[in-house]
Amino acid sequence: MFKTYKNDNFNKGFTLVEVLTAILISTVVVGGLMYIVGEANVYLRKQMYRDNVNKYALSVMDEIFKTSINANFINVEASSRIVCGFRTTDSELDSLRIYQFRPNQGILVNGKPLENARFHNKDDNKDYYMQIKEFRGRKTFQGQGFSTDLRDAVIDILLGIELHYTLGDRIITEQFPFKKTIFTRKAAVYNASKEIDE
């Protein structure tokens, strides 16, 4: 004769409470993971936008720096415009490079956008775009205590960019101020004349 053993736990499944608890824990874990992934995505997008602003500003400043150190004449007196003049002889200026800005087009050189810099404007990018809020040059050494040569030799370039982007239903605006000090050709001439005087 075969003996049969009764085991009540062998055929028993999960209770409703255990199933609901597992579902609840899984939901919390998946929700937490989705939140973390979403926040990481938002952070990466914001960082990409900021990096693009920094790259654009760096390209603008480098372009103006390279032009300025080779220019025979630089005028920053006009508001929101920097004029660099070049000449091959001691006579009149041969050519000009005029830097100015349009808020939704970026920095323009002789009326055209910079070739080596990408400006993200409002027309092309509805969810993310830049605007120029400030662009000007100023003489670093101002006032009466400095010679004219020194005042004309060192120039500060100021650039202010406003970044706009959307996060869900919100529109975020961030300000980015940039400044670069440029030593023009006159700085080398001024420095050389000082060495001769000493």
PDB file of C-alpha atoms in Angstrom:
ATOM      1  CA  MET A   1       0.000   0.000   0.000  1.00  0.00           C
ATOM      2  CA  PHE A   2       1.105   3.463  -0.862  1.00  0.00           C
ATOM      3  CA  LYS A   3       1.126   6.079   1.777  1.00  0.00           C
ATOM      4  CA  THR A   4      -0.030   9.562   0.857  1.00  0.00           C
ATOM      5  CA  TYR A   5       1.229  12.602   2.668  1.00  0.00           C
ATOM      6  CA  LYS A   6      -0.917  15.629   2.906  1.00  0.00           C
ATOM      7  CA  ASN A   7       1.035  18.880   2.370  1.00  0.00           C
ATOM      8  CA  ASP A   8      -1.187  21.939   2.430  1.00  0.00           C
ATOM      9  CA  ASN A   9       1.641  24.305   1.393  1.00  0.00           C
ATOM     10  CA  PHE A  10       2.605  22.375  -1.764  1.00  0.00           C
ATOM     11  CA  ASN A  11      -0.352  23.478  -3.905  1.00  0.00           C
ATOM     12  CA  LYS A  12      -0.783  26.861  -2.311  1.00  0.00           C
ATOM     13  CA  GLY A  13      -0.264  29.981  -4.625  1.00  0.00           C
ATOM     14  CA  PHE A  14       0.275  33.659  -3.827  1.00  0.00           C
ATOM     15  CA  THR A  15      -2.353  35.417  -1.841  1.00  0.00           C
ATOM     16  CA  LEU A  16      -4.011  38.559  -3.136  1.00  0.00           C
ATOM     17  CA  VAL A  17      -2.154  40.655  -0.557  1.00  0.00           C
ATOM     18  CA  GLU A  18       1.217  39.275  -1.695  1.00  0.00           C
ATOM     19  CA  VAL A  19       0.429  39.973  -5.374  1.00  0.00           C
ATOM     20  CA  LEU A  20      -0.715  43.521  -4.620  1.00  0.00           C
ATOM     21  CA  THR A  21       2.403  44.160  -2.506  1.00  0.00           C
ATOM     22  CA  ALA A  22       4.671  42.926  -5.332  1.00  0.00           C
ATOM     23  CA  ILE A  23       2.848  45.127  -7.851  1.00  0.00           C
ATOM     24  CA  LEU A  24       3.119  48.130  -5.548  1.00  0.00           C
ATOM     25  CA  ILE A  25       6.863  47.628  -4.983  1.00  0.00           C
ATOM     26  CA  SER A  26       7.466  47.116  -8.728  1.00  0.00           C
ATOM     27  CA  THR A  27       5.501  50.268  -9.530  1.00  0.00           C
ATOM     28  CA  VAL A  28       7.526  52.333  -7.060  1.00  0.00           C
ATOM     29  CA  VAL A  29      10.833  50.959  -8.399  1.00  0.00           C
ATOM     30  CA  VAL A  30       9.890  51.512 -12.063  1.00  0.00           C
ATOM     31  CA  GLY A  31       8.513  54.989 -11.268  1.00  0.00           C
ATOM     32  CA  GLY A  32      11.733  55.885  -9.466  1.00  0.00           C
ATOM     33  CA  LEU A  33      13.840  54.657 -12.376  1.00  0.00           C
ATOM     34  CA  MET A  34      11.721  56.607 -14.865  1.00  0.00           C
ATOM     35  CA  TYR A  35      12.078  59.748 -12.748  1.00  0.00           C
ATOM     36  CA  ILE A  36      15.864  59.329 -12.542  1.00  0.00           C
ATOM     37  CA  VAL A  37      16.162  58.744 -16.307  1.00  0.00           C
ATOM     38  CA  GLY A  38      13.918  61.746 -17.003  1.00  0.00           C
ATOM     39  CA  GLU A  39      15.934  64.024 -14.705  1.00  0.00           C
ATOM     40  CA  ALA A  40      19.190  62.821 -16.262  1.00  0.00           C
ATOM     41  CA  ASN A  41      17.785  63.565 -19.723  1.00  0.00           C
ATOM     42  CA  VAL A  42      16.731  67.078 -18.631  1.00  0.00           C
ATOM     43  CA  TYR A  43      20.174  67.717 -17.134  1.00  0.00           C
ATOM     44  CA  LEU A  44      21.950  66.514 -20.279  1.00  0.00           C
ATOM     45  CA  ARG A  45      19.736  68.708 -22.485  1.00  0.00           C
ATOM     46  CA  LYS A  46      20.381  71.766 -20.313  1.00  0.00           C
ATOM     47  CA  GLN A  47      24.112  71.077 -20.340  1.00  0.00           C
ATOM     48  CA  MET A  48      24.108  70.679 -24.134  1.00  0.00           C
ATOM     49  CA  TYR A  49      22.332  74.038 -24.535  1.00  0.00           C
ATOM     50  CA  ARG A  50      24.807  75.756 -22.211  1.00  0.00           C
ATOM     51  CA  ASP A  51      27.767  74.175 -23.986  1.00  0.00           C
ATOM     52  CA  ASN A  52      26.457  75.484 -27.307  1.00  0.00           C
ATOM     53  CA  VAL A  53      26.242  79.011 -25.884  1.00  0.00           C
ATOM     54  CA  ASN A  54      29.806  78.754 -24.561  1.00  0.00           C
ATOM     55  CA  LYS A  55      31.097  77.404 -27.886  1.00  0.00           C
ATOM     56  CA  TYR A  56      29.417  80.231 -29.785  1.00  0.00           C
ATOM     57  CA  ALA A  57      30.817  82.898 -27.447  1.00  0.00           C
ATOM     58  CA  LEU A  58      34.305  81.368 -27.631  1.00  0.00           C
ATOM     59  CA  SER A  59      34.179  81.371 -31.437  1.00  0.00           C
ATOM     60  CA  VAL A  60      33.072  85.017 -31.492  1.00  0.00           C
ATOM     61  CA  MET A  61      35.771  86.123 -29.063  1.00  0.00           C
ATOM     62  CA  ASP A  62      38.503  84.192 -30.893  1.00  0.00           C
ATOM     63  CA  GLU A  63      37.429  85.668 -34.239  1.00  0.00           C
ATOM     64  CA  ILE A  64      37.529  89.226 -32.877  1.00  0.00           C
ATOM     65  CA  PHE A  65      40.843  88.568 -31.140  1.00  0.00           C
ATOM     66  CA  LYS A  66      42.510  87.276 -34.317  1.00  0.00           C
ATOM     67  CA  THR A  67      41.214  90.237 -36.299  1.00  0.00           C
ATOM     68  CA  SER A  68      42.138  92.810 -33.648  1.00  0.00           C
ATOM     69  CA  ILE A  69      45.752  91.793 -33.174  1.00  0.00           C
ATOM     70  CA  ASN A  70      46.353  92.238 -36.910  1.00  0.00           C
ATOM     71  CA  ALA A  71      44.324  95.437 -37.364  1.00  0.00           C
ATOM     72  CA  ASN A  72      46.036  98.788 -37.841  1.00  0.00           C
ATOM     73  CA  PHE A  73      43.036 100.618 -36.431  1.00  0.00           C
ATOM     74  CA  ILE A  74      40.290  99.633 -33.982  1.00  0.00           C
ATOM     75  CA  ASN A  75      37.288 101.784 -33.095  1.00  0.00           C
ATOM     76  CA  VAL A  76      35.054 100.827 -30.174  1.00  0.00           C
ATOM     77  CA  GLU A  77      33.549 104.258 -29.664  1.00  0.00           C
ATOM     78  CA  ALA A  78      30.315 103.427 -31.501  1.00  0.00           C
ATOM     79  CA  SER A  79      27.780 101.627 -29.331  1.00  0.00           C
ATOM     80  CA  SER A  80      27.389  97.893 -30.061  1.00  0.00           C
ATOM     81  CA  ARG A  81      29.874  97.992 -32.928  1.00  0.00           C
ATOM     82  CA  ILE A  82      33.572  97.171 -33.256  1.00  0.00           C
ATOM     83  CA  VAL A  83      35.390  98.397 -36.361  1.00  0.00           C
ATOM     84  CA  CYS A  84      38.793  96.968 -37.345  1.00  0.00           C
ATOM     85  CA  GLY A  85      40.680  98.674 -40.158  1.00  0.00           C
ATOM     86  CA  PHE A  86      43.571  97.335 -42.218  1.00  0.00           C
ATOM     87  CA  ARG A  87      46.092  99.003 -44.489  1.00  0.00           C
ATOM     88  CA  THR A  88      49.076  97.792 -46.469  1.00  0.00           C
ATOM     89  CA  THR A  89      50.762 101.201 -46.714  1.00  0.00           C
ATOM     90  CA  ASP A  90      50.934 104.256 -44.489  1.00  0.00           C
ATOM     91  CA  SER A  91      48.098 105.843 -46.419  1.00  0.00           C
ATOM     92  CA  GLU A  92      44.371 105.283 -46.094  1.00  0.00           C
ATOM     93  CA  LEU A  93      42.720 102.129 -44.770  1.00  0.00           C
ATOM     94  CA  ASP A  94      42.372  99.368 -47.377  1.00  0.00           C
ATOM     95  CA  SER A  95      39.592  97.359 -45.773  1.00  0.00           C
ATOM     96  CA  LEU A  96      37.297  97.217 -42.757  1.00  0.00           C
ATOM     97  CA  ARG A  97      35.811  94.439 -40.675  1.00  0.00           C
ATOM     98  CA  ILE A  98      32.747  95.657 -38.835  1.00  0.00           C
ATOM     99  CA  TYR A  99      31.406  93.516 -35.996  1.00  0.00           C
ATOM    100  CA  GLN A 100      27.863  94.221 -34.844  1.00  0.00           C
ATOM    101  CA  PHE A 101      24.881  92.187 -33.690  1.00  0.00           C
ATOM    102  CA  ARG A 102      21.241  91.462 -34.300  1.00  0.00           C
ATOM    103  CA  PRO A 103      19.427  89.972 -31.284  1.00  0.00           C
ATOM    104  CA  ASN A 104      18.016  86.988 -33.212  1.00  0.00           C
ATOM    105  CA  GLN A 105      20.854  86.551 -35.750  1.00  0.00           C
ATOM    106  CA  GLY A 106      23.944  86.711 -33.565  1.00  0.00           C
ATOM    107  CA  ILE A 107      27.191  88.528 -34.281  1.00  0.00           C
ATOM    108  CA  LEU A 108      27.579  89.747 -37.850  1.00  0.00           C
ATOM    109  CA  VAL A 109      30.790  90.538 -39.714  1.00  0.00           C
ATOM    110  CA  ASN A 110      30.236  93.098 -42.458  1.00  0.00           C
ATOM    111  CA  GLY A 111      26.535  92.223 -42.325  1.00  0.00           C
ATOM    112  CA  LYS A 112      26.983  88.411 -42.542  1.00  0.00           C
ATOM    113  CA  PRO A 113      26.923  85.761 -39.794  1.00  0.00           C
ATOM    114  CA  LEU A 114      30.216  84.316 -38.600  1.00  0.00           C
ATOM    115  CA  GLU A 115      31.241  81.314 -40.683  1.00  0.00           C
ATOM    116  CA  ASN A 116      32.873  79.269 -37.921  1.00  0.00           C
ATOM    117  CA  ALA A 117      30.183  79.756 -35.257  1.00  0.00           C
ATOM    118  CA  ARG A 118      26.667  78.293 -35.029  1.00  0.00           C
ATOM    119  CA  PHE A 119      24.035  80.622 -33.636  1.00  0.00           C
ATOM    120  CA  HIS A 120      20.782  78.882 -32.666  1.00  0.00           C
ATOM    121  CA  ASN A 121      18.094  81.399 -33.552  1.00  0.00           C
ATOM    122  CA  LYS A 122      14.407  81.472 -32.722  1.00  0.00           C
ATOM    123  CA  ASP A 123      13.223  80.727 -36.277  1.00  0.00           C
ATOM    124  CA  ASP A 124      15.082  77.403 -36.494  1.00  0.00           C
ATOM    125  CA  ASN A 125      14.640  76.237 -32.898  1.00  0.00           C
ATOM    126  CA  LYS A 126      11.344  76.846 -31.141  1.00  0.00           C
ATOM    127  CA  ASP A 127      12.200  74.814 -28.023  1.00  0.00           C
ATOM    128  CA  TYR A 128      15.722  76.184 -27.644  1.00  0.00           C
ATOM    129  CA  TYR A 129      17.295  79.366 -28.958  1.00  0.00           C
ATOM    130  CA  MET A 130      19.777  82.146 -28.192  1.00  0.00           C
ATOM    131  CA  GLN A 131      19.473  85.915 -28.260  1.00  0.00           C
ATOM    132  CA  ILE A 132      22.224  88.521 -28.114  1.00  0.00           C
ATOM    133  CA  LYS A 133      21.499  91.017 -25.361  1.00  0.00           C
ATOM    134  CA  GLU A 134      24.786  92.921 -25.307  1.00  0.00           C
ATOM    135  CA  PHE A 135      27.751  93.329 -27.614  1.00  0.00           C
ATOM    136  CA  ARG A 136      30.250  96.143 -27.373  1.00  0.00           C
ATOM    137  CA  GLY A 137      33.868  97.034 -26.988  1.00  0.00           C
ATOM    138  CA  ARG A 138      35.270  99.421 -24.440  1.00  0.00           C
ATOM    139  CA  LYS A 139      38.689 100.745 -23.620  1.00  0.00           C
ATOM    140  CA  THR A 140      40.051  98.972 -20.569  1.00  0.00           C
ATOM    141  CA  PHE A 141      42.026 101.939 -19.288  1.00  0.00           C
ATOM    142  CA  GLN A 142      39.643 104.851 -19.058  1.00  0.00           C
ATOM    143  CA  GLY A 143      40.048 108.196 -17.423  1.00  0.00           C
ATOM    144  CA  GLN A 144      42.594 110.972 -17.535  1.00  0.00           C
ATOM    145  CA  GLY A 145      45.453 109.206 -15.778  1.00  0.00           C
ATOM    146  CA  PHE A 146      46.355 107.109 -18.822  1.00  0.00           C
ATOM    147  CA  SER A 147      48.041 108.061 -22.059  1.00  0.00           C
ATOM    148  CA  THR A 148      46.113 107.905 -25.328  1.00  0.00           C
ATOM    149  CA  ASP A 149      48.381 105.123 -26.605  1.00  0.00           C
ATOM    150  CA  LEU A 150      47.675 102.960 -23.582  1.00  0.00           C
ATOM    151  CA  ARG A 151      43.921 103.618 -23.703  1.00  0.00           C
ATOM    152  CA  ASP A 152      43.828 102.563 -27.366  1.00  0.00           C
ATOM    153  CA  ALA A 153      46.047  99.521 -26.833  1.00  0.00           C
ATOM    154  CA  VAL A 154      43.914  97.389 -24.492  1.00  0.00           C
ATOM    155  CA  ILE A 155      40.248  96.719 -25.219  1.00  0.00           C
ATOM    156  CA  ASP A 156      37.567  94.708 -23.428  1.00  0.00           C
ATOM    157  CA  ILE A 157      35.016  92.875 -25.556  1.00  0.00           C
ATOM    158  CA  LEU A 158      31.684  92.349 -23.766  1.00  0.00           C
ATOM    159  CA  LEU A 159      29.152  89.813 -25.007  1.00  0.00           C
ATOM    160  CA  GLY A 160      25.854  88.955 -23.328  1.00  0.00           C
ATOM    161  CA  ILE A 161      23.842  85.955 -24.534  1.00  0.00           C
ATOM    162  CA  GLU A 162      20.390  84.974 -23.321  1.00  0.00           C
ATOM    163  CA  LEU A 163      19.445  81.298 -23.571  1.00  0.00           C
ATOM    164  CA  HIS A 164      15.777  80.240 -23.816  1.00  0.00           C
ATOM    165  CA  TYR A 165      14.592  76.634 -23.617  1.00  0.00           C
ATOM    166  CA  THR A 166      11.462  74.732 -22.659  1.00  0.00           C
ATOM    167  CA  LEU A 167      11.134  72.088 -19.969  1.00  0.00           C
ATOM    168  CA  GLY A 168       7.665  70.633 -20.145  1.00  0.00           C
ATOM    169  CA  ASP A 169       5.309  73.606 -19.931  1.00  0.00           C
ATOM    170  CA  ARG A 170       7.929  75.958 -18.493  1.00  0.00           C
ATOM    171  CA  ILE A 171      10.118  78.360 -20.465  1.00  0.00           C
ATOM    172  CA  ILE A 172      13.529  78.781 -18.832  1.00  0.00           C
ATOM    173  CA  THR A 173      15.711  81.840 -19.490  1.00  0.00           C
ATOM    174  CA  GLU A 174      19.389  82.017 -18.504  1.00  0.00           C
ATOM    175  CA  GLN A 175      21.883  84.878 -18.880  1.00  0.00           C
ATOM    176  CA  PHE A 176      25.499  84.319 -19.957  1.00  0.00           C
ATOM    177  CA  PRO A 177      27.913  87.265 -19.742  1.00  0.00           C
ATOM    178  CA  PHE A 178      31.302  86.964 -21.458  1.00  0.00           C
ATOM    179  CA  LYS A 179      34.319  89.268 -21.414  1.00  0.00           C
ATOM    180  CA  LYS A 180      37.668  89.093 -23.179  1.00  0.00           C
ATOM    181  CA  THR A 181      40.550  91.535 -22.896  1.00  0.00           C
ATOM    182  CA  ILE A 182      42.385  92.096 -26.156  1.00  0.00           C
ATOM    183  CA  PHE A 183      45.849  93.587 -26.548  1.00  0.00           C
ATOM    184  CA  THR A 184      45.884  95.270 -29.931  1.00  0.00           C
ATOM    185  CA  ARG A 185      48.813  96.025 -32.202  1.00  0.00           C
ATOM    186  CA  LYS A 186      49.157  99.351 -30.410  1.00  0.00           C
ATOM    187  CA  ALA A 187      49.903  97.436 -27.208  1.00  0.00           C
ATOM    188  CA  ALA A 188      53.043  95.984 -28.783  1.00  0.00           C
ATOM    189  CA  VAL A 189      54.052  99.419 -30.073  1.00  0.00           C
ATOM    190  CA  TYR A 190      53.373 100.972 -26.668  1.00  0.00           C
ATOM    191  CA  ASN A 191      55.354  98.270 -24.866  1.00  0.00           C
ATOM    192  CA  ALA A 192      58.295  98.608 -27.271  1.00  0.00           C
ATOM    193  CA  SER A 193      58.369 102.399 -26.830  1.00  0.00           C
ATOM    194  CA  LYS A 194      58.428 101.975 -23.038  1.00  0.00           C
ATOM    195  CA  GLU A 195      61.395  99.616 -23.273  1.00  0.00           C
ATOM    196  CA  ILE A 196      63.282 102.132 -25.430  1.00  0.00           C
ATOM    197  CA  ASP A 197      62.556 104.917 -22.942  1.00  0.00           C
ATOM    198  CA  GLU A 198      63.971 102.862 -20.082  1.00  0.00           C
TER     199      GLU A 198
END
